[in-house]
Protein backbone atom coordinates (compact mmCIF):
# COMPACT_ATOMS: atom_id res chain seq x y z
CA UNK A 1 0.00 0.00 0.00
CA UNK A 2 1.26 3.48 -0.89
CA UNK A 3 1.27 5.77 2.14
CA UNK A 4 0.75 9.48 1.57
CA UNK A 5 2.23 11.90 4.12
CA UNK A 6 1.18 15.55 4.17
CA UNK A 7 2.97 18.39 5.92
CA UNK A 8 2.39 20.39 7.92
CA UNK A 9 -0.69 19.04 9.67
CA UNK A 10 -1.88 22.56 10.42
CA UNK A 11 -0.82 25.87 8.94
CA UNK A 12 -1.74 29.31 10.28
CA UNK A 13 -1.96 31.80 7.46
CA UNK A 14 -2.98 35.39 6.73
CA UNK A 15 -5.04 36.58 3.77
CA UNK A 16 -2.82 37.63 0.90
CA UNK A 17 -0.05 35.18 1.82
CA UNK A 18 1.46 32.61 -0.50
CA UNK A 19 0.91 29.14 0.94
CA UNK A 20 2.76 25.93 0.13
CA UNK A 21 1.43 22.52 1.12
CA UNK A 22 3.50 19.36 0.78
CA UNK A 23 2.61 15.75 0.05
CA UNK A 24 5.03 12.83 -0.08
CA UNK A 25 4.38 9.30 -1.35
CA UNK A 26 6.09 6.23 0.12
CA UNK A 27 6.92 5.14 -3.43
CA UNK A 28 6.73 6.72 -6.85
CA UNK A 29 3.23 7.54 -8.11
CA UNK A 30 4.45 9.24 -11.30
CA UNK A 31 2.13 12.24 -11.82
CA UNK A 32 -0.96 10.39 -10.63
CA UNK A 33 -1.63 12.79 -7.80
CA UNK A 34 -4.72 14.85 -7.04
CA UNK A 35 -5.52 17.56 -4.51
CA UNK A 36 -8.91 18.08 -2.87
CA UNK A 37 -10.26 20.96 -0.77
CA UNK A 38 -12.76 20.28 1.99
CA UNK A 39 -14.54 23.06 3.86
CA UNK A 40 -16.31 22.36 7.16
CA UNK A 41 -19.53 20.42 6.69
CA UNK A 42 -18.98 20.03 2.96
CA UNK A 43 -17.89 17.30 0.61
CA UNK A 44 -14.37 17.50 -0.80
CA UNK A 45 -13.85 19.33 -4.10
CA UNK A 46 -11.33 18.39 -6.75
CA UNK A 47 -8.70 21.10 -7.19
CA UNK A 48 -5.90 19.49 -9.15
CA UNK A 49 -5.18 16.23 -10.94
CA UNK A 50 -2.25 14.85 -12.85
CA UNK A 51 -0.22 16.73 -10.21
CA UNK A 52 -0.50 20.06 -12.04
CA UNK A 53 -3.78 20.26 -14.02
CA UNK A 54 -6.41 22.49 -12.47
CA UNK A 55 -9.91 21.07 -12.38
CA UNK A 56 -12.83 22.94 -13.96
CA UNK A 57 -13.56 26.34 -12.38
CA UNK A 58 -10.55 26.27 -10.07
CA UNK A 59 -8.93 29.72 -9.83
CA UNK A 60 -5.47 30.26 -11.27
CA UNK A 61 -4.11 31.15 -7.80
CA UNK A 62 -4.03 27.39 -7.17
CA UNK A 63 -1.13 25.54 -8.73
CA UNK A 64 0.36 22.10 -8.33
CA UNK A 65 3.76 20.64 -9.03
CA UNK A 66 5.87 17.56 -8.51
CA UNK A 67 6.23 14.01 -9.75
CA UNK A 68 7.45 10.73 -8.38
CA UNK A 69 7.24 11.00 -4.61
CA UNK A 70 7.19 14.74 -3.78
CA UNK A 71 4.36 17.09 -4.59
CA UNK A 72 3.36 20.65 -3.75
CA UNK A 73 0.14 22.60 -3.81
CA UNK A 74 0.65 26.36 -3.88
CA UNK A 75 -2.02 28.94 -3.19
CA UNK A 76 -1.04 32.46 -4.26
CA UNK A 77 -2.60 35.44 -2.55
CA UNK A 78 -4.62 33.38 -0.09
CA UNK A 79 -8.24 34.40 0.33
CA UNK A 80 -10.41 33.77 3.38
CA UNK A 81 -12.55 31.46 1.21
CA UNK A 82 -9.50 29.18 0.88
CA UNK A 83 -9.56 28.24 4.58
CA UNK A 84 -10.19 24.49 4.51
CA UNK A 85 -8.54 21.11 4.88
CA UNK A 86 -6.53 20.03 1.85
CA UNK A 87 -6.00 16.36 0.98
CA UNK A 88 -3.65 14.82 -1.53
CA UNK A 89 -4.53 11.49 -3.10
CA UNK A 90 -2.45 9.14 -5.23
CA UNK A 91 -4.18 7.08 -7.89
CA UNK A 92 -1.19 5.45 -9.54
CA UNK A 93 -2.95 2.08 -9.50
CA UNK A 94 -6.35 3.60 -10.30
CA UNK A 95 -9.04 3.02 -9.31
CA UNK A 96 -7.32 1.92 -6.13
CA UNK A 97 -5.93 4.89 -4.29
CA UNK A 98 -4.94 6.37 -0.97
CA UNK A 99 -5.35 9.78 0.64
CA UNK A 100 -3.01 11.78 2.84
CA UNK A 101 -4.10 12.73 6.32
CA UNK A 102 -4.77 16.33 5.33
CA UNK A 103 -3.38 19.80 5.99
CA UNK A 104 -5.65 22.22 7.81
CA UNK A 105 -5.34 25.90 6.94
CA UNK A 106 -6.25 28.25 9.78
CA UNK A 107 -6.45 32.03 9.92
CA UNK A 108 -3.52 33.55 11.80
CA UNK B 1 -25.70 19.20 -14.39
CA UNK B 2 -23.95 16.21 -12.87
CA UNK B 3 -25.09 15.25 -9.38
CA UNK B 4 -24.66 12.31 -7.05
CA UNK B 5 -26.76 11.69 -3.97
CA UNK B 6 -26.13 9.16 -1.22
CA UNK B 7 -28.92 7.58 0.78
CA UNK B 8 -29.24 4.93 3.45
CA UNK B 9 -29.75 4.34 7.16
CA UNK B 10 -28.51 6.87 9.67
CA UNK B 11 -28.04 4.31 12.40
CA UNK B 12 -26.99 0.67 12.26
CA UNK B 13 -26.22 -1.76 15.07
CA UNK B 14 -22.87 -3.53 15.46
CA UNK B 15 -22.63 -6.72 13.35
CA UNK B 16 -25.40 -5.54 11.03
CA UNK B 17 -25.01 -5.02 7.29
CA UNK B 18 -25.01 -1.50 5.85
CA UNK B 19 -26.53 -0.83 2.45
CA UNK B 20 -25.99 2.59 0.86
CA UNK B 21 -27.28 3.84 -2.48
CA UNK B 22 -25.74 6.48 -4.72
CA UNK B 23 -28.19 7.91 -7.24
CA UNK B 24 -26.57 9.76 -10.11
CA UNK B 25 -27.94 12.23 -12.65
CA UNK B 26 -26.44 14.17 -15.54
CA UNK B 27 -24.52 11.14 -16.79
CA UNK B 28 -25.15 7.44 -17.36
CA UNK B 29 -23.51 4.58 -15.50
CA UNK B 30 -23.18 2.90 -18.90
CA UNK B 31 -21.06 5.73 -20.36
CA UNK B 32 -17.89 3.93 -21.39
CA UNK B 33 -15.55 6.37 -19.64
CA UNK B 34 -17.35 6.80 -16.30
CA UNK B 35 -16.96 5.17 -12.93
CA UNK B 36 -18.17 5.74 -9.38
CA UNK B 37 -16.18 5.40 -6.17
CA UNK B 38 -17.23 5.21 -2.53
CA UNK B 39 -15.19 7.10 0.03
CA UNK B 40 -15.74 7.45 3.77
CA UNK B 41 -14.60 9.83 6.49
CA UNK B 42 -14.77 9.16 10.24
CA UNK B 43 -15.61 12.24 12.30
CA UNK B 44 -12.65 14.66 12.32
CA UNK B 45 -10.46 12.25 10.39
CA UNK B 46 -9.09 11.75 6.90
CA UNK B 47 -10.74 10.35 3.80
CA UNK B 48 -10.56 6.65 2.97
CA UNK B 49 -11.28 5.21 -0.48
CA UNK B 50 -13.48 2.12 -0.24
CA UNK B 51 -14.51 0.78 -3.62
CA UNK B 52 -15.07 1.59 -7.31
CA UNK B 53 -17.26 0.32 -10.10
CA UNK B 54 -16.61 1.12 -13.75
CA UNK B 55 -18.98 1.33 -16.70
CA UNK B 56 -18.00 -2.20 -17.82
CA UNK B 57 -18.98 -3.47 -14.33
CA UNK B 58 -15.35 -3.99 -13.31
CA UNK B 59 -15.04 -3.62 -9.54
CA UNK B 60 -12.12 -2.66 -7.28
CA UNK B 61 -11.86 -2.67 -3.52
CA UNK B 62 -9.70 -1.33 -0.72
CA UNK B 63 -7.61 -4.36 0.22
CA UNK B 64 -8.13 -3.77 3.94
CA UNK B 65 -11.92 -3.96 3.57
CA UNK B 66 -12.28 -6.31 0.61
CA UNK B 67 -13.81 -9.13 2.65
CA UNK B 68 -16.58 -6.86 3.94
CA UNK B 69 -17.44 -4.62 0.99
CA UNK B 70 -19.41 -5.24 -2.19
CA UNK B 71 -20.26 -2.67 -4.86
CA UNK B 72 -22.80 -3.07 -7.63
CA UNK B 73 -24.84 -0.93 -10.01
CA UNK B 74 -28.25 -0.79 -11.60
CA UNK B 75 -27.80 1.24 -14.77
CA UNK B 76 -31.54 1.46 -15.46
CA UNK B 77 -32.05 3.12 -12.08
CA UNK B 78 -28.84 5.19 -12.25
CA UNK B 79 -27.83 3.74 -8.91
CA UNK B 80 -24.64 2.38 -7.39
CA UNK B 81 -25.00 0.31 -4.24
CA UNK B 82 -22.41 -0.25 -1.50
CA UNK B 83 -22.86 -3.12 0.93
CA UNK B 84 -20.66 -3.36 4.01
CA UNK B 85 -21.04 -6.32 6.34
CA UNK B 86 -20.30 -6.80 10.02
CA UNK B 87 -20.47 -3.11 10.89
CA UNK B 88 -18.51 -1.87 13.90
CA UNK B 89 -18.49 1.46 15.75
CA UNK B 90 -15.18 2.31 14.02
CA UNK B 91 -17.16 2.35 10.75
CA UNK B 92 -19.04 5.43 11.96
CA UNK B 93 -18.64 8.40 9.63
CA UNK B 94 -19.77 10.16 6.49
CA UNK B 95 -19.96 8.06 3.36
CA UNK B 96 -19.54 9.74 -0.02
CA UNK B 97 -19.88 8.63 -3.61
CA UNK B 98 -18.02 10.42 -6.37
CA UNK B 99 -17.47 10.15 -10.11
CA UNK B 100 -14.32 9.25 -12.02
CA UNK B 101 -13.82 10.11 -15.69
CA UNK B 102 -11.34 8.40 -18.01
CA UNK B 103 -10.38 10.58 -20.97
CA UNK B 104 -8.02 8.63 -23.21
CA UNK B 105 -4.93 7.92 -21.11
CA UNK B 106 -5.89 10.55 -18.53
CA UNK B 107 -8.03 10.11 -15.45
CA UNK B 108 -10.02 12.90 -13.84
CA UNK B 109 -10.39 11.40 -10.37
CA UNK B 110 -13.45 12.09 -8.24
CA UNK B 111 -14.44 15.23 -10.11
CA UNK B 112 -17.96 15.45 -8.70
CA UNK B 113 -18.98 14.34 -5.20
CA UNK B 114 -22.25 13.76 -3.47
CA UNK B 115 -22.95 15.65 -0.25
CA UNK B 116 -22.43 12.50 1.79
CA UNK B 117 -24.57 10.53 4.19
CA UNK B 118 -23.82 10.15 7.87
CA UNK B 119 -23.80 6.66 9.36
CA UNK B 120 -23.52 5.90 13.07
CA UNK B 121 -22.80 2.39 14.29
CA UNK B 122 -24.10 1.95 17.81
CA UNK B 123 -26.20 -0.43 19.83
mmCIF file of C-alpha atoms in Angstrom:
data_model
loop_
_atom_site.group_PDB
_atom_site.id
_atom_site.type_symbol
_atom_site.label_atom_id
_atom_site.label_comp_id
_atom_site.label_asym_id
_atom_site.label_seq_id
_atom_site.Cartn_x
_atom_site.Cartn_y
_atom_site.Cartn_z
ATOM 1 C CA UNK A 1 0.000 0.000 0.000
ATOM 2 C CA UNK A 2 1.255 3.478 -0.889
ATOM 3 C CA UNK A 3 1.274 5.769 2.140
ATOM 4 C CA UNK A 4 0.748 9.481 1.572
ATOM 5 C CA UNK A 5 2.226 11.901 4.119
ATOM 6 C CA UNK A 6 1.184 15.553 4.170
ATOM 7 C CA UNK A 7 2.966 18.386 5.922
ATOM 8 C CA UNK A 8 2.385 20.392 7.918
ATOM 9 C CA UNK A 9 -0.693 19.036 9.665
ATOM 10 C CA UNK A 10 -1.884 22.560 10.425
ATOM 11 C CA UNK A 11 -0.817 25.873 8.945
ATOM 12 C CA UNK A 12 -1.736 29.307 10.277
ATOM 13 C CA UNK A 13 -1.958 31.801 7.456
ATOM 14 C CA UNK A 14 -2.975 35.385 6.734
ATOM 15 C CA UNK A 15 -5.041 36.580 3.767
ATOM 16 C CA UNK A 16 -2.819 37.627 0.901
ATOM 17 C CA UNK A 17 -0.053 35.184 1.818
ATOM 18 C CA UNK A 18 1.456 32.612 -0.495
ATOM 19 C CA UNK A 19 0.914 29.141 0.943
ATOM 20 C CA UNK A 20 2.757 25.931 0.129
ATOM 21 C CA UNK A 21 1.435 22.520 1.121
ATOM 22 C CA UNK A 22 3.497 19.356 0.784
ATOM 23 C CA UNK A 23 2.613 15.749 0.051
ATOM 24 C CA UNK A 24 5.028 12.831 -0.084
ATOM 25 C CA UNK A 25 4.381 9.297 -1.351
ATOM 26 C CA UNK A 26 6.087 6.230 0.115
ATOM 27 C CA UNK A 27 6.921 5.144 -3.430
ATOM 28 C CA UNK A 28 6.726 6.719 -6.852
ATOM 29 C CA UNK A 29 3.227 7.539 -8.114
ATOM 30 C CA UNK A 30 4.453 9.245 -11.296
ATOM 31 C CA UNK A 31 2.128 12.240 -11.824
ATOM 32 C CA UNK A 32 -0.964 10.392 -10.627
ATOM 33 C CA UNK A 33 -1.628 12.793 -7.797
ATOM 34 C CA UNK A 34 -4.722 14.846 -7.038
ATOM 35 C CA UNK A 35 -5.519 17.563 -4.509
ATOM 36 C CA UNK A 36 -8.915 18.084 -2.873
ATOM 37 C CA UNK A 37 -10.257 20.958 -0.774
ATOM 38 C CA UNK A 38 -12.758 20.278 1.992
ATOM 39 C CA UNK A 39 -14.541 23.064 3.859
ATOM 40 C CA UNK A 40 -16.309 22.357 7.163
ATOM 41 C CA UNK A 41 -19.529 20.424 6.690
ATOM 42 C CA UNK A 42 -18.981 20.029 2.958
ATOM 43 C CA UNK A 43 -17.887 17.296 0.610
ATOM 44 C CA UNK A 44 -14.372 17.503 -0.802
ATOM 45 C CA UNK A 45 -13.846 19.332 -4.097
ATOM 46 C CA UNK A 46 -11.327 18.391 -6.750
ATOM 47 C CA UNK A 47 -8.696 21.103 -7.193
ATOM 48 C CA UNK A 48 -5.900 19.489 -9.153
ATOM 49 C CA UNK A 49 -5.177 16.227 -10.945
ATOM 50 C CA UNK A 50 -2.253 14.845 -12.846
ATOM 51 C CA UNK A 51 -0.215 16.733 -10.214
ATOM 52 C CA UNK A 52 -0.500 20.058 -12.044
ATOM 53 C CA UNK A 53 -3.779 20.265 -14.017
ATOM 54 C CA UNK A 54 -6.413 22.494 -12.474
ATOM 55 C CA UNK A 55 -9.913 21.070 -12.380
ATOM 56 C CA UNK A 56 -12.829 22.935 -13.956
ATOM 57 C CA UNK A 57 -13.561 26.339 -12.378
ATOM 58 C CA UNK A 58 -10.550 26.272 -10.070
ATOM 59 C CA UNK A 59 -8.930 29.717 -9.830
ATOM 60 C CA UNK A 60 -5.468 30.255 -11.269
ATOM 61 C CA UNK A 61 -4.115 31.154 -7.805
ATOM 62 C CA UNK A 62 -4.026 27.389 -7.167
ATOM 63 C CA UNK A 63 -1.130 25.541 -8.728
ATOM 64 C CA UNK A 64 0.365 22.098 -8.330
ATOM 65 C CA UNK A 65 3.764 20.645 -9.030
ATOM 66 C CA UNK A 66 5.874 17.562 -8.513
ATOM 67 C CA UNK A 67 6.233 14.012 -9.749
ATOM 68 C CA UNK A 68 7.450 10.729 -8.384
ATOM 69 C CA UNK A 69 7.239 11.003 -4.606
ATOM 70 C CA UNK A 70 7.194 14.737 -3.784
ATOM 71 C CA UNK A 71 4.364 17.087 -4.586
ATOM 72 C CA UNK A 72 3.360 20.645 -3.748
ATOM 73 C CA UNK A 73 0.137 22.602 -3.808
ATOM 74 C CA UNK A 74 0.651 26.364 -3.885
ATOM 75 C CA UNK A 75 -2.017 28.945 -3.189
ATOM 76 C CA UNK A 76 -1.036 32.455 -4.261
ATOM 77 C CA UNK A 77 -2.601 35.442 -2.548
ATOM 78 C CA UNK A 78 -4.621 33.383 -0.088
ATOM 79 C CA UNK A 79 -8.240 34.397 0.334
ATOM 80 C CA UNK A 80 -10.411 33.766 3.381
ATOM 81 C CA UNK A 81 -12.547 31.458 1.211
ATOM 82 C CA UNK A 82 -9.501 29.181 0.882
ATOM 83 C CA UNK A 83 -9.558 28.241 4.579
ATOM 84 C CA UNK A 84 -10.188 24.492 4.514
ATOM 85 C CA UNK A 85 -8.540 21.113 4.875
ATOM 86 C CA UNK A 86 -6.527 20.026 1.846
ATOM 87 C CA UNK A 87 -5.997 16.364 0.981
ATOM 88 C CA UNK A 88 -3.653 14.816 -1.535
ATOM 89 C CA UNK A 89 -4.534 11.491 -3.099
ATOM 90 C CA UNK A 90 -2.453 9.142 -5.226
ATOM 91 C CA UNK A 91 -4.185 7.080 -7.889
ATOM 92 C CA UNK A 92 -1.185 5.447 -9.545
ATOM 93 C CA UNK A 93 -2.953 2.081 -9.501
ATOM 94 C CA UNK A 94 -6.348 3.602 -10.298
ATOM 95 C CA UNK A 95 -9.041 3.025 -9.308
ATOM 96 C CA UNK A 96 -7.321 1.915 -6.131
ATOM 97 C CA UNK A 97 -5.929 4.894 -4.294
ATOM 98 C CA UNK A 98 -4.943 6.375 -0.968
ATOM 99 C CA UNK A 99 -5.349 9.777 0.643
ATOM 100 C CA UNK A 100 -3.012 11.776 2.835
ATOM 101 C CA UNK A 101 -4.097 12.728 6.321
ATOM 102 C CA UNK A 102 -4.774 16.325 5.330
ATOM 103 C CA UNK A 103 -3.380 19.800 5.989
ATOM 104 C CA UNK A 104 -5.652 22.218 7.805
ATOM 105 C CA UNK A 105 -5.338 25.903 6.939
ATOM 106 C CA UNK A 106 -6.251 28.250 9.777
ATOM 107 C CA UNK A 107 -6.446 32.026 9.919
ATOM 108 C CA UNK A 108 -3.515 33.546 11.803
ATOM 109 C CA UNK B 1 -25.702 19.200 -14.390
ATOM 110 C CA UNK B 2 -23.947 16.212 -12.870
ATOM 111 C CA UNK B 3 -25.088 15.251 -9.382
ATOM 112 C CA UNK B 4 -24.660 12.305 -7.051
ATOM 113 C CA UNK B 5 -26.755 11.686 -3.967
ATOM 114 C CA UNK B 6 -26.129 9.158 -1.220
ATOM 115 C CA UNK B 7 -28.918 7.583 0.785
ATOM 116 C CA UNK B 8 -29.238 4.933 3.450
ATOM 117 C CA UNK B 9 -29.751 4.343 7.163
ATOM 118 C CA UNK B 10 -28.507 6.873 9.669
ATOM 119 C CA UNK B 11 -28.039 4.308 12.405
ATOM 120 C CA UNK B 12 -26.994 0.667 12.265
ATOM 121 C CA UNK B 13 -26.216 -1.756 15.067
ATOM 122 C CA UNK B 14 -22.869 -3.531 15.460
ATOM 123 C CA UNK B 15 -22.625 -6.717 13.351
ATOM 124 C CA UNK B 16 -25.396 -5.537 11.029
ATOM 125 C CA UNK B 17 -25.007 -5.023 7.287
ATOM 126 C CA UNK B 18 -25.011 -1.500 5.846
ATOM 127 C CA UNK B 19 -26.535 -0.834 2.445
ATOM 128 C CA UNK B 20 -25.988 2.591 0.856
ATOM 129 C CA UNK B 21 -27.279 3.837 -2.483
ATOM 130 C CA UNK B 22 -25.743 6.480 -4.716
ATOM 131 C CA UNK B 23 -28.190 7.910 -7.244
ATOM 132 C CA UNK B 24 -26.573 9.763 -10.112
ATOM 133 C CA UNK B 25 -27.936 12.227 -12.655
ATOM 134 C CA UNK B 26 -26.437 14.172 -15.539
ATOM 135 C CA UNK B 27 -24.517 11.141 -16.792
ATOM 136 C CA UNK B 28 -25.145 7.443 -17.356
ATOM 137 C CA UNK B 29 -23.509 4.583 -15.504
ATOM 138 C CA UNK B 30 -23.178 2.896 -18.897
ATOM 139 C CA UNK B 31 -21.056 5.725 -20.360
ATOM 140 C CA UNK B 32 -17.888 3.931 -21.386
ATOM 141 C CA UNK B 33 -15.549 6.368 -19.638
ATOM 142 C CA UNK B 34 -17.354 6.802 -16.303
ATOM 143 C CA UNK B 35 -16.961 5.169 -12.932
ATOM 144 C CA UNK B 36 -18.170 5.738 -9.378
ATOM 145 C CA UNK B 37 -16.180 5.405 -6.167
ATOM 146 C CA UNK B 38 -17.234 5.211 -2.531
ATOM 147 C CA UNK B 39 -15.186 7.095 0.032
ATOM 148 C CA UNK B 40 -15.735 7.450 3.773
ATOM 149 C CA UNK B 41 -14.603 9.832 6.495
ATOM 150 C CA UNK B 42 -14.767 9.158 10.240
ATOM 151 C CA UNK B 43 -15.607 12.239 12.301
ATOM 152 C CA UNK B 44 -12.652 14.657 12.322
ATOM 153 C CA UNK B 45 -10.458 12.252 10.390
ATOM 154 C CA UNK B 46 -9.094 11.755 6.904
ATOM 155 C CA UNK B 47 -10.742 10.354 3.802
ATOM 156 C CA UNK B 48 -10.564 6.653 2.975
ATOM 157 C CA UNK B 49 -11.283 5.208 -0.477
ATOM 158 C CA UNK B 50 -13.481 2.116 -0.236
ATOM 159 C CA UNK B 51 -14.509 0.782 -3.620
ATOM 160 C CA UNK B 52 -15.071 1.587 -7.308
ATOM 161 C CA UNK B 53 -17.256 0.319 -10.095
ATOM 162 C CA UNK B 54 -16.610 1.124 -13.748
ATOM 163 C CA UNK B 55 -18.978 1.327 -16.697
ATOM 164 C CA UNK B 56 -18.005 -2.198 -17.817
ATOM 165 C CA UNK B 57 -18.977 -3.465 -14.325
ATOM 166 C CA UNK B 58 -15.347 -3.991 -13.306
ATOM 167 C CA UNK B 59 -15.043 -3.618 -9.538
ATOM 168 C CA UNK B 60 -12.122 -2.663 -7.281
ATOM 169 C CA UNK B 61 -11.859 -2.675 -3.520
ATOM 170 C CA UNK B 62 -9.700 -1.328 -0.724
ATOM 171 C CA UNK B 63 -7.612 -4.365 0.221
ATOM 172 C CA UNK B 64 -8.125 -3.768 3.943
ATOM 173 C CA UNK B 65 -11.918 -3.961 3.569
ATOM 174 C CA UNK B 66 -12.280 -6.307 0.615
ATOM 175 C CA UNK B 67 -13.808 -9.126 2.649
ATOM 176 C CA UNK B 68 -16.583 -6.863 3.943
ATOM 177 C CA UNK B 69 -17.441 -4.616 0.995
ATOM 178 C CA UNK B 70 -19.409 -5.237 -2.186
ATOM 179 C CA UNK B 71 -20.258 -2.670 -4.857
ATOM 180 C CA UNK B 72 -22.804 -3.071 -7.634
ATOM 181 C CA UNK B 73 -24.843 -0.927 -10.013
ATOM 182 C CA UNK B 74 -28.252 -0.788 -11.602
ATOM 183 C CA UNK B 75 -27.802 1.235 -14.768
ATOM 184 C CA UNK B 76 -31.541 1.459 -15.456
ATOM 185 C CA UNK B 77 -32.051 3.119 -12.076
ATOM 186 C CA UNK B 78 -28.842 5.195 -12.255
ATOM 187 C CA UNK B 79 -27.827 3.742 -8.906
ATOM 188 C CA UNK B 80 -24.637 2.384 -7.392
ATOM 189 C CA UNK B 81 -24.995 0.308 -4.239
ATOM 190 C CA UNK B 82 -22.410 -0.253 -1.505
ATOM 191 C CA UNK B 83 -22.862 -3.124 0.927
ATOM 192 C CA UNK B 84 -20.660 -3.361 4.005
ATOM 193 C CA UNK B 85 -21.042 -6.315 6.336
ATOM 194 C CA UNK B 86 -20.302 -6.805 10.022
ATOM 195 C CA UNK B 87 -20.474 -3.107 10.893
ATOM 196 C CA UNK B 88 -18.506 -1.869 13.899
ATOM 197 C CA UNK B 89 -18.486 1.465 15.755
ATOM 198 C CA UNK B 90 -15.182 2.315 14.017
ATOM 199 C CA UNK B 91 -17.156 2.353 10.750
ATOM 200 C CA UNK B 92 -19.042 5.431 11.958
ATOM 201 C CA UNK B 93 -18.636 8.397 9.632
ATOM 202 C CA UNK B 94 -19.772 10.157 6.494
ATOM 203 C CA UNK B 95 -19.964 8.056 3.361
ATOM 204 C CA UNK B 96 -19.535 9.737 -0.018
ATOM 205 C CA UNK B 97 -19.880 8.626 -3.608
ATOM 206 C CA UNK B 98 -18.017 10.425 -6.372
ATOM 207 C CA UNK B 99 -17.470 10.150 -10.113
ATOM 208 C CA UNK B 100 -14.320 9.252 -12.024
ATOM 209 C CA UNK B 101 -13.819 10.107 -15.688
ATOM 210 C CA UNK B 102 -11.336 8.404 -18.009
ATOM 211 C CA UNK B 103 -10.378 10.580 -20.965
ATOM 212 C CA UNK B 104 -8.020 8.632 -23.211
ATOM 213 C CA UNK B 105 -4.932 7.925 -21.105
ATOM 214 C CA UNK B 106 -5.891 10.546 -18.531
ATOM 215 C CA UNK B 107 -8.028 10.112 -15.446
ATOM 216 C CA UNK B 108 -10.023 12.900 -13.843
ATOM 217 C CA UNK B 109 -10.389 11.402 -10.373
ATOM 218 C CA UNK B 110 -13.450 12.086 -8.236
ATOM 219 C CA UNK B 111 -14.435 15.230 -10.113
ATOM 220 C CA UNK B 112 -17.958 15.452 -8.703
ATOM 221 C CA UNK B 113 -18.976 14.344 -5.202
ATOM 222 C CA UNK B 114 -22.254 13.758 -3.466
ATOM 223 C CA UNK B 115 -22.951 15.653 -0.249
ATOM 224 C CA UNK B 116 -22.429 12.505 1.788
ATOM 225 C CA UNK B 117 -24.569 10.533 4.188
ATOM 226 C CA UNK B 118 -23.825 10.153 7.868
ATOM 227 C CA UNK B 119 -23.798 6.658 9.363
ATOM 228 C CA UNK B 120 -23.521 5.898 13.072
ATOM 229 C CA UNK B 121 -22.804 2.391 14.295
ATOM 230 C CA UNK B 122 -24.104 1.953 17.811
ATOM 231 C CA UNK B 123 -26.202 -0.430 19.826
#
